[in-house]
Amino acid sequence: MSSAEFHTQTLMQLAKGLESGDFTAVELVEALLRRIEAHDKALNAFITVTADAALQAAERADAGRRKGETGVLNGLPIVHKDIFCTRGVLTTCGSRMLENFVSPYDATVVERLADAGAVMLGKTNMDEFAMGSSNETSYFGPVRNPWDLECSPGGSSGGSAASVAARIVPAATGTDTGGSIRQPAALTGTTGIKPTYGRVSRFGMIAFASSLDQAGVITRTAEDAALLLGVMAGFDERDSTSIDHPVPDYVAGLGRSLEGLRVGIVRQHFDAGLDTATGKAVREALSVLEAQGASLTEVDLPNLDLSVPTYYVVAPAECSSNLSRFDGVRFGHRAADPEDLLDLYCRSRGEGFGAEVKRRILTGTYVLSAGYYDAYYLKAQQVRQLIADDFRKAFAEVDVIAGPTAPAPAFRLGDKTDDPITMYLNDIYTIGANLAGLPGMSIPCGFASELPVGLHLVGPHFGEERLLNTAHQYQLQTDWHTRCPEGYV
Amino acid sequence: MSAAWEVVIGLEIHTQLATKSKIFSGASTAYGAEPNTQACLVDLGYPGVLPVLNGEVVRMACKFGLAVNATIAPRSIFARKNYFYPDLPKGYQISQYELPIVEHGELFITDDDGNDKRIGITRAHLEEDAGKSVHEVYDRYSGIDLNRAGTPLLEIVSEPDLRSAKEAVAYMRKIHTIVRYLGISDGNMQEGSFRCDANVSVRPRGEDAFGTRTEIKNLNSFRFVERAINFEVQRQIDVLEDGGAVVQETRLYDSARDETRPMRSKEEANDYRYFPDPDLLPVEISKEFIDGVRGTLPELPDEKRQRFVAEYGIRQDDAAILTVSRALADYFEEAAAAAEAPAQAVANWVIGDLSGALNREGLEIESSRIAAKDLAGLVDRIHDDTISGKIAKEVFEAMWAGEGDADAVIEARGLRQITDSSAIEAIVDKVIAANPGQAEEYRAGKEKLIGFFVGQVMKETGGKANPGQVNEILKTRLK
């Protein structure tokens, strides 16, 4: 295989190539660095490219392989969403507040992937502090969708999704609080997975909404996602919300037949809010699953329409507290020549944060404030329980819930920035899984107006294995996940 | 103070728990390190870090709860208390709000009339300490030292059951004793391990409703607590008697001027927006766990005091003094066990000369220059008439200075008491012969002169003659 073809390969294929000595990790990394060079100006998917460190890591991987030491991901290239702390490397979270923040430590996710031999090529662009669904709130400029450069790739993991869709890298880490892995995966025709809350450590992942945030990956295939999740998942004593539950071999679980799989369709999903062509593509995907032996049943999630308002009380509340540490005192942006303490705080934070972040901090502060806590935050947490109960009841009848990931394909940049509420409604299908702590995936299942459409799959707690299996079997029967945007072939 | 007014006081005591590492991180809690050398990334609130609970603090809080007869919550929650200050790295303090780990406890003090009084303890909860702000050292700047950030605190809140500054101090002392007995805190007020805030109000005697209260913060000595409360009570009474109203505010005590002053008012306007911390799991405590902790409780101060009275037959007051600290109580017991002399005699020496010597040098009992068994030896030598009580004081000082145990000192300095009757008789006769005038006067009825003669005999014998025998022999010889 020539280096001109490296970008067409999946992680699994690259792993085989490295193992058989067809090419070296250094050659692979060099080729991908050239691709970043060639394409990222148009996409703006990267905030930092770690070329030198990547080449050194690739050399170490090659040396290790020659000695017979091979981690599961030895020499395989990945990129990290800029929300993950990376030691000695700029970690900005898409914000002016951390524009010059070089992290003194590695996130657990970064550590585990590096220990397995993965080579980091850089840090990807994202909505500021993970707040957004279009990658337009980033201080470093919007990311563009490789399928249509005038369109958003979705968010907040827009840079990760775009770089995978454009075949710049085979895989990228992301985070998902209300849909920030799954929605960009749907809008860019890639495969994204958000595992069960507590499955992957949050240590080193800059916190947005602590009870909702989860780390995951964006890849081109379910197989690749299974490979990476197996390395990332597992108990971490540095994260008290991390669950000590054995990690199955996700790759080994991919081959199971879908015969007898019970798939739930949520009646409320296919209503007037859903784009027609999107609905059609999703229904066809469901027929494919049926043809593979799955049975479709209608399920009812009666409180699902409360998920967006519930989320937009809980998440801002937690983020308003999580972002208090950005005060210009110990790290991050500090205003010049502060006159006194209040001035230091107000200007550092006023200058450091963008509009959407401020909007959510204000909202969050409000819903926690004296006199409002019971009516908003407490009430939202109670409704959250109802939503979780709806899912629990549904999963007594079905194994997987399927539907559209997003209500419409990628929208034009600038279309929704004037109306935050319309932007929030992008997450209408994905948010429920975060509120209930459930695993969710999005896989490509067709096109609408020549833009990708994603099929959304949700499982019960620790149902990642089933989701990956279903996705993989679907991908064996279809080729949507192999489609590549023009100009990136 | 006017009898028309009743004082109502509640105390909030923050005691630093004596764990080696912080409540939510592995950094050291040791006192006195160079600034900002004992704050790890978790304590500094860096992006992406998460708190992990130090299990030892749960054990310590349970011990406290059991010692004050409180309810230990089977499930308690950590909550975030949100406010901005440079010594609070995360912009919130992890504390406990609606569901604290300990509730509804009590302890007993002796009130102003000498009776036992029950003081309710509303709750005790776990929280992390903030760092320290240093305002005086740098010109136009404040220095922030985050070593203390994340140190575990147990905040103990009393019911407003205290009715005088003296009661407040008694309660504070009791809590201080208890936490040291349990080994959960060193209670070192100079180092900031034991801090007290007092909530003070007054009301007309007979009135049920509480008056407006003020909070006096950060009192770090028993004396300051008493003085500050007394000042504040009088201040409030003066305001009310002048027809004014007490303003609800936070005040600081200025020990140099012996007065309380309002704190800068911007400290008041905080809505802490408490909510359960989503980074931490609820603390779940089983009955088995509590039983396990109960098994590790030491004998508590009240029990020990009662036992001392019953077992050793010493006075109540003395028992109370000896049991203020476990170390002192242990010292006394060791000495009493080693001594043949009665325990009360041992107690007298521990409370008197030994404590005096310790205080003189600012030492704790653990650093006593005389071991318990050696003090017992000294007391025994008085008891068996080897030396008199007066000589014993000289021996004590010599032992304290390191000259050896009682026997060694007595031997080396020849301090053995003279008890040989004939020897004493000889000296008595000599003294009487040397003072015929006084002898006449004595025989004529001036019995007070016996003191003069005793003194002369003591002078002749270098203080070593047994005083009792000297007295007897003198009386006989002077007849």
PDB file of C-alpha atoms in Angstrom, chain A residues 9-202:
ATOM      1  CA  GLN A   9      -7.778   2.702   5.822  1.00  0.00           C
ATOM      2  CA  THR A  10      -9.590   2.035   9.047  1.00  0.00           C
ATOM      3  CA  LEU A  11      -7.763   1.581  12.343  1.00  0.00           C
ATOM      4  CA  MET A  12      -8.166  -2.174  12.081  1.00  0.00           C
ATOM      5  CA  GLN A  13      -6.704  -2.183   8.584  1.00  0.00           C
ATOM      6  CA  LEU A  14      -3.824   0.053   9.630  1.00  0.00           C
ATOM      7  CA  ALA A  15      -3.159  -2.162  12.620  1.00  0.00           C
ATOM      8  CA  LYS A  16      -2.795  -5.167  10.326  1.00  0.00           C
ATOM      9  CA  GLY A  17      -0.542  -3.235   7.991  1.00  0.00           C
ATOM     10  CA  LEU A  18       1.731  -2.152  10.826  1.00  0.00           C
ATOM     11  CA  GLU A  19       1.809  -5.655  12.216  1.00  0.00           C
ATOM     12  CA  SER A  20       2.789  -7.227   8.904  1.00  0.00           C
ATOM     13  CA  GLY A  21       5.436  -4.575   8.428  1.00  0.00           C
ATOM     14  CA  ASP A  22       3.864  -3.230   5.243  1.00  0.00           C
ATOM     15  CA  PHE A  23       4.702   0.227   6.440  1.00  0.00           C
ATOM     16  CA  THR A  24       6.007   1.920   9.532  1.00  0.00           C
ATOM     17  CA  ALA A  25       4.247   4.131  12.051  1.00  0.00           C
ATOM     18  CA  VAL A  26       6.553   6.957  11.046  1.00  0.00           C
ATOM     19  CA  GLU A  27       5.489   6.690   7.398  1.00  0.00           C
ATOM     20  CA  LEU A  28       1.877   6.593   8.471  1.00  0.00           C
ATOM     21  CA  VAL A  29       2.173   9.624  10.733  1.00  0.00           C
ATOM     22  CA  GLU A  30       4.110  11.584   8.125  1.00  0.00           C
ATOM     23  CA  ALA A  31       1.393  10.955   5.573  1.00  0.00           C
ATOM     24  CA  LEU A  32      -1.365  12.081   7.897  1.00  0.00           C
ATOM     25  CA  LEU A  33       0.574  15.163   8.960  1.00  0.00           C
ATOM     26  CA  ARG A  34       0.780  16.071   5.271  1.00  0.00           C
ATOM     27  CA  ARG A  35      -2.972  15.640   5.017  1.00  0.00           C
ATOM     28  CA  ILE A  36      -3.510  17.964   7.954  1.00  0.00           C
ATOM     29  CA  GLU A  37      -1.274  20.448   6.220  1.00  0.00           C
ATOM     30  CA  ALA A  38      -3.268  20.131   3.004  1.00  0.00           C
ATOM     31  CA  HIS A  39      -6.784  20.226   4.363  1.00  0.00           C
ATOM     32  CA  ASP A  40      -7.014  21.825   7.731  1.00  0.00           C
ATOM     33  CA  LYS A  41      -6.911  25.412   6.565  1.00  0.00           C
ATOM     34  CA  ALA A  42     -10.299  24.848   4.965  1.00  0.00           C
ATOM     35  CA  LEU A  43     -11.721  22.751   7.796  1.00  0.00           C
ATOM     36  CA  ASN A  44     -10.185  24.387  10.900  1.00  0.00           C
ATOM     37  CA  ALA A  45     -10.590  21.075  12.710  1.00  0.00           C
ATOM     38  CA  PHE A  46      -7.324  21.442  14.641  1.00  0.00           C
ATOM     39  CA  ILE A  47      -6.318  23.838  17.380  1.00  0.00           C
ATOM     40  CA  THR A  48      -2.906  22.243  17.939  1.00  0.00           C
ATOM     41  CA  VAL A  49      -0.919  19.877  15.767  1.00  0.00           C
ATOM     42  CA  THR A  50       1.752  17.988  17.698  1.00  0.00           C
ATOM     43  CA  ALA A  51       3.910  17.014  14.744  1.00  0.00           C
ATOM     44  CA  ASP A  52       7.272  16.565  16.491  1.00  0.00           C
ATOM     45  CA  ALA A  53       5.884  14.666  19.433  1.00  0.00           C
ATOM     46  CA  ALA A  54       3.872  12.485  17.064  1.00  0.00           C
ATOM     47  CA  LEU A  55       6.898  11.569  15.020  1.00  0.00           C
ATOM     48  CA  GLN A  56       8.867  10.769  18.160  1.00  0.00           C
ATOM     49  CA  ALA A  57       6.043   8.613  19.428  1.00  0.00           C
ATOM     50  CA  ALA A  58       5.830   6.911  16.049  1.00  0.00           C
ATOM     51  CA  GLU A  59       9.557   6.178  16.152  1.00  0.00           C
ATOM     52  CA  ARG A  60       9.164   4.697  19.611  1.00  0.00           C
ATOM     53  CA  ALA A  61       6.273   2.593  18.367  1.00  0.00           C
ATOM     54  CA  ASP A  62       8.326   1.271  15.467  1.00  0.00           C
ATOM     55  CA  ALA A  63      11.288   0.545  17.748  1.00  0.00           C
ATOM     56  CA  GLY A  64       9.016  -1.221  20.167  1.00  0.00           C
ATOM     57  CA  ARG A  65       7.458  -3.311  17.432  1.00  0.00           C
ATOM     58  CA  ARG A  66      10.907  -4.376  16.235  1.00  0.00           C
ATOM     59  CA  LYS A  67      11.589  -5.606  19.772  1.00  0.00           C
ATOM     60  CA  GLY A  68       8.319  -7.483  19.799  1.00  0.00           C
ATOM     61  CA  GLU A  69       6.625  -5.073  22.207  1.00  0.00           C
ATOM     62  CA  THR A  70       3.279  -4.193  20.775  1.00  0.00           C
ATOM     63  CA  GLY A  71       0.475  -2.468  22.620  1.00  0.00           C
ATOM     64  CA  VAL A  72      -2.994  -3.041  21.236  1.00  0.00           C
ATOM     65  CA  LEU A  73      -2.845   0.326  19.449  1.00  0.00           C
ATOM     66  CA  ASN A  74       0.852   0.401  18.755  1.00  0.00           C
ATOM     67  CA  GLY A  75       1.643   3.167  16.280  1.00  0.00           C
ATOM     68  CA  LEU A  76      -1.994   3.902  15.466  1.00  0.00           C
ATOM     69  CA  PRO A  77      -2.769   7.599  14.972  1.00  0.00           C
ATOM     70  CA  ILE A  78      -5.514   9.422  16.853  1.00  0.00           C
ATOM     71  CA  VAL A  79      -6.409  12.962  17.804  1.00  0.00           C
ATOM     72  CA  HIS A  80      -7.888  14.225  21.070  1.00  0.00           C
ATOM     73  CA  LYS A  81     -10.703  16.704  21.463  1.00  0.00           C
ATOM     74  CA  ASP A  82      -9.136  19.754  23.083  1.00  0.00           C
ATOM     75  CA  ILE A  83     -11.161  19.122  26.239  1.00  0.00           C
ATOM     76  CA  PHE A  84      -8.771  16.382  27.341  1.00  0.00           C
ATOM     77  CA  CYS A  85      -5.768  17.519  29.352  1.00  0.00           C
ATOM     78  CA  THR A  86      -2.528  16.562  27.642  1.00  0.00           C
ATOM     79  CA  ARG A  87       0.712  16.985  29.533  1.00  0.00           C
ATOM     80  CA  GLY A  88       3.007  19.594  28.074  1.00  0.00           C
ATOM     81  CA  VAL A  89       0.561  20.375  25.275  1.00  0.00           C
ATOM     82  CA  LEU A  90      -1.834  23.291  24.913  1.00  0.00           C
ATOM     83  CA  THR A  91      -5.323  22.393  26.186  1.00  0.00           C
ATOM     84  CA  THR A  92      -7.739  25.183  25.333  1.00  0.00           C
ATOM     85  CA  CYS A  93     -11.231  23.681  25.538  1.00  0.00           C
ATOM     86  CA  GLY A  94     -12.005  25.928  22.551  1.00  0.00           C
ATOM     87  CA  SER A  95     -11.834  28.988  24.786  1.00  0.00           C
ATOM     88  CA  ARG A  96      -9.898  32.223  25.111  1.00  0.00           C
ATOM     89  CA  MET A  97      -9.928  31.488  28.846  1.00  0.00           C
ATOM     90  CA  LEU A  98      -7.455  28.630  28.283  1.00  0.00           C
ATOM     91  CA  GLU A  99      -5.813  30.008  25.154  1.00  0.00           C
ATOM     92  CA  ASN A 100      -2.373  29.632  26.707  1.00  0.00           C
ATOM     93  CA  PHE A 101      -2.999  26.816  29.147  1.00  0.00           C
ATOM     94  CA  VAL A 102      -0.444  24.042  28.897  1.00  0.00           C
ATOM     95  CA  SER A 103      -1.688  21.157  31.001  1.00  0.00           C
ATOM     96  CA  PRO A 104       0.707  19.743  33.616  1.00  0.00           C
ATOM     97  CA  TYR A 105      -0.892  16.306  33.441  1.00  0.00           C
ATOM     98  CA  ASP A 106      -2.584  13.792  31.138  1.00  0.00           C
ATOM     99  CA  ALA A 107      -6.241  12.831  31.319  1.00  0.00           C
ATOM    100  CA  THR A 108      -6.839   9.148  32.085  1.00  0.00           C
ATOM    101  CA  VAL A 109      -8.241   8.683  28.550  1.00  0.00           C
ATOM    102  CA  VAL A 110      -5.078  10.176  27.054  1.00  0.00           C
ATOM    103  CA  GLU A 111      -2.876   8.086  29.335  1.00  0.00           C
ATOM    104  CA  ARG A 112      -4.594   4.802  28.545  1.00  0.00           C
ATOM    105  CA  LEU A 113      -4.545   5.319  24.792  1.00  0.00           C
ATOM    106  CA  ALA A 114      -0.887   6.385  24.888  1.00  0.00           C
ATOM    107  CA  ASP A 115       0.042   3.414  27.070  1.00  0.00           C
ATOM    108  CA  ALA A 116      -1.561   1.151  24.466  1.00  0.00           C
ATOM    109  CA  GLY A 117       0.720   2.706  21.849  1.00  0.00           C
ATOM    110  CA  ALA A 118      -1.562   5.223  20.165  1.00  0.00           C
ATOM    111  CA  VAL A 119       0.142   8.241  18.606  1.00  0.00           C
ATOM    112  CA  MET A 120      -1.507  11.624  19.142  1.00  0.00           C
ATOM    113  CA  LEU A 121      -1.336  13.925  16.114  1.00  0.00           C
ATOM    114  CA  GLY A 122      -2.986  16.917  17.739  1.00  0.00           C
ATOM    115  CA  LYS A 123      -5.927  18.483  19.616  1.00  0.00           C
ATOM    116  CA  THR A 124      -9.168  19.135  17.836  1.00  0.00           C
ATOM    117  CA  ASN A 125     -11.385  22.186  17.731  1.00  0.00           C
ATOM    118  CA  MET A 126     -14.638  22.187  19.684  1.00  0.00           C
ATOM    119  CA  ASP A 127     -17.475  24.382  20.887  1.00  0.00           C
ATOM    120  CA  GLU A 128     -16.222  26.475  23.784  1.00  0.00           C
ATOM    121  CA  PHE A 129     -16.242  24.406  26.998  1.00  0.00           C
ATOM    122  CA  ALA A 130     -18.301  21.828  25.081  1.00  0.00           C
ATOM    123  CA  MET A 131     -21.287  24.151  24.996  1.00  0.00           C
ATOM    124  CA  GLY A 132     -22.806  24.067  21.567  1.00  0.00           C
ATOM    125  CA  SER A 133     -24.129  21.857  18.782  1.00  0.00           C
ATOM    126  CA  SER A 134     -22.418  23.401  15.782  1.00  0.00           C
ATOM    127  CA  ASN A 135     -18.781  24.122  16.676  1.00  0.00           C
ATOM    128  CA  GLU A 136     -19.527  27.814  16.132  1.00  0.00           C
ATOM    129  CA  THR A 137     -18.904  28.939  19.693  1.00  0.00           C
ATOM    130  CA  SER A 138     -15.186  28.118  19.560  1.00  0.00           C
ATOM    131  CA  TYR A 139     -12.822  31.020  20.205  1.00  0.00           C
ATOM    132  CA  PHE A 140     -10.660  29.535  17.446  1.00  0.00           C
ATOM    133  CA  GLY A 141     -13.286  29.881  14.754  1.00  0.00           C
ATOM    134  CA  PRO A 142     -15.883  27.450  13.465  1.00  0.00           C
ATOM    135  CA  VAL A 143     -15.093  24.035  12.060  1.00  0.00           C
ATOM    136  CA  ARG A 144     -16.443  23.278   8.602  1.00  0.00           C
ATOM    137  CA  ASN A 145     -18.209  20.129   7.508  1.00  0.00           C
ATOM    138  CA  PRO A 146     -16.145  18.253   4.875  1.00  0.00           C
ATOM    139  CA  TRP A 147     -19.392  17.326   3.135  1.00  0.00           C
ATOM    140  CA  ASP A 148     -20.189  21.001   2.579  1.00  0.00           C
ATOM    141  CA  LEU A 149     -17.753  23.611   3.758  1.00  0.00           C
ATOM    142  CA  GLU A 150     -20.579  26.130   4.228  1.00  0.00           C
ATOM    143  CA  CYS A 151     -22.158  23.798   6.732  1.00  0.00           C
ATOM    144  CA  SER A 152     -21.554  23.008  10.380  1.00  0.00           C
ATOM    145  CA  PRO A 153     -20.126  19.609  11.300  1.00  0.00           C
ATOM    146  CA  GLY A 154     -22.241  19.662  14.459  1.00  0.00           C
ATOM    147  CA  GLY A 155     -20.849  20.034  17.975  1.00  0.00           C
ATOM    148  CA  SER A 156     -19.410  20.184  20.398  1.00  0.00           C
ATOM    149  CA  SER A 157     -16.955  17.545  19.055  1.00  0.00           C
ATOM    150  CA  GLY A 158     -16.985  19.206  15.627  1.00  0.00           C
ATOM    151  CA  GLY A 159     -13.240  19.113  15.065  1.00  0.00           C
ATOM    152  CA  SER A 160     -13.023  15.431  15.962  1.00  0.00           C
ATOM    153  CA  ALA A 161     -15.914  14.541  13.649  1.00  0.00           C
ATOM    154  CA  ALA A 162     -14.655  16.640  10.755  1.00  0.00           C
ATOM    155  CA  SER A 163     -11.119  15.270  10.949  1.00  0.00           C
ATOM    156  CA  VAL A 164     -12.387  11.691  10.833  1.00  0.00           C
ATOM    157  CA  ALA A 165     -14.929  12.397   8.090  1.00  0.00           C
ATOM    158  CA  ALA A 166     -12.229  14.064   6.001  1.00  0.00           C
ATOM    159  CA  ARG A 167     -10.010  11.008   6.461  1.00  0.00           C
ATOM    160  CA  ILE A 168      -7.322  13.099   8.095  1.00  0.00           C
ATOM    161  CA  VAL A 169      -7.220  10.616  10.969  1.00  0.00           C
ATOM    162  CA  PRO A 170      -8.984   7.292  11.369  1.00  0.00           C
ATOM    163  CA  ALA A 171     -10.164   8.077  14.895  1.00  0.00           C
ATOM    164  CA  ALA A 172     -10.691  10.890  17.373  1.00  0.00           C
ATOM    165  CA  THR A 173     -11.760  11.098  20.983  1.00  0.00           C
ATOM    166  CA  GLY A 174     -14.762  13.207  21.862  1.00  0.00           C
ATOM    167  CA  THR A 175     -17.071  13.970  24.746  1.00  0.00           C
ATOM    168  CA  ASP A 176     -20.838  13.854  24.901  1.00  0.00           C
ATOM    169  CA  THR A 177     -22.961  15.691  27.451  1.00  0.00           C
ATOM    170  CA  GLY A 178     -26.182  16.138  25.487  1.00  0.00           C
ATOM    171  CA  GLY A 179     -25.191  14.593  22.152  1.00  0.00           C
ATOM    172  CA  SER A 180     -21.810  16.150  21.408  1.00  0.00           C
ATOM    173  CA  ILE A 181     -20.329  12.955  19.958  1.00  0.00           C
ATOM    174  CA  ARG A 182     -23.434  11.480  18.358  1.00  0.00           C
ATOM    175  CA  GLN A 183     -24.843  14.582  16.684  1.00  0.00           C
ATOM    176  CA  PRO A 184     -21.584  15.591  14.937  1.00  0.00           C
ATOM    177  CA  ALA A 185     -21.102  11.927  13.959  1.00  0.00           C
ATOM    178  CA  ALA A 186     -24.548  12.012  12.315  1.00  0.00           C
ATOM    179  CA  LEU A 187     -23.880  15.312  10.542  1.00  0.00           C
ATOM    180  CA  THR A 188     -20.521  14.143   9.193  1.00  0.00           C
ATOM    181  CA  GLY A 189     -21.394  10.563   8.251  1.00  0.00           C
ATOM    182  CA  THR A 190     -19.116   9.033  10.900  1.00  0.00           C
ATOM    183  CA  THR A 191     -19.589   6.526  13.710  1.00  0.00           C
ATOM    184  CA  GLY A 192     -19.671   7.893  17.234  1.00  0.00           C
ATOM    185  CA  ILE A 193     -20.223   6.236  20.599  1.00  0.00           C
ATOM    186  CA  LYS A 194     -20.994   7.682  24.031  1.00  0.00           C
ATOM    187  CA  PRO A 195     -20.676   4.903  26.601  1.00  0.00           C
ATOM    188  CA  THR A 196     -22.641   4.403  29.826  1.00  0.00           C
ATOM    189  CA  TYR A 197     -22.044   7.158  32.388  1.00  0.00           C
ATOM    190  CA  GLY A 198     -19.192   5.953  34.582  1.00  0.00           C
ATOM    191  CA  ARG A 199     -17.789   3.540  31.984  1.00  0.00           C
ATOM    192  CA  VAL A 200     -14.895   5.807  31.010  1.00  0.00           C
ATOM    193  CA  SER A 201     -12.992   7.978  33.472  1.00  0.00           C
ATOM    194  CA  ARG A 202     -13.650  11.713  33.527  1.00  0.00           C
TER     195      ARG A 202
END
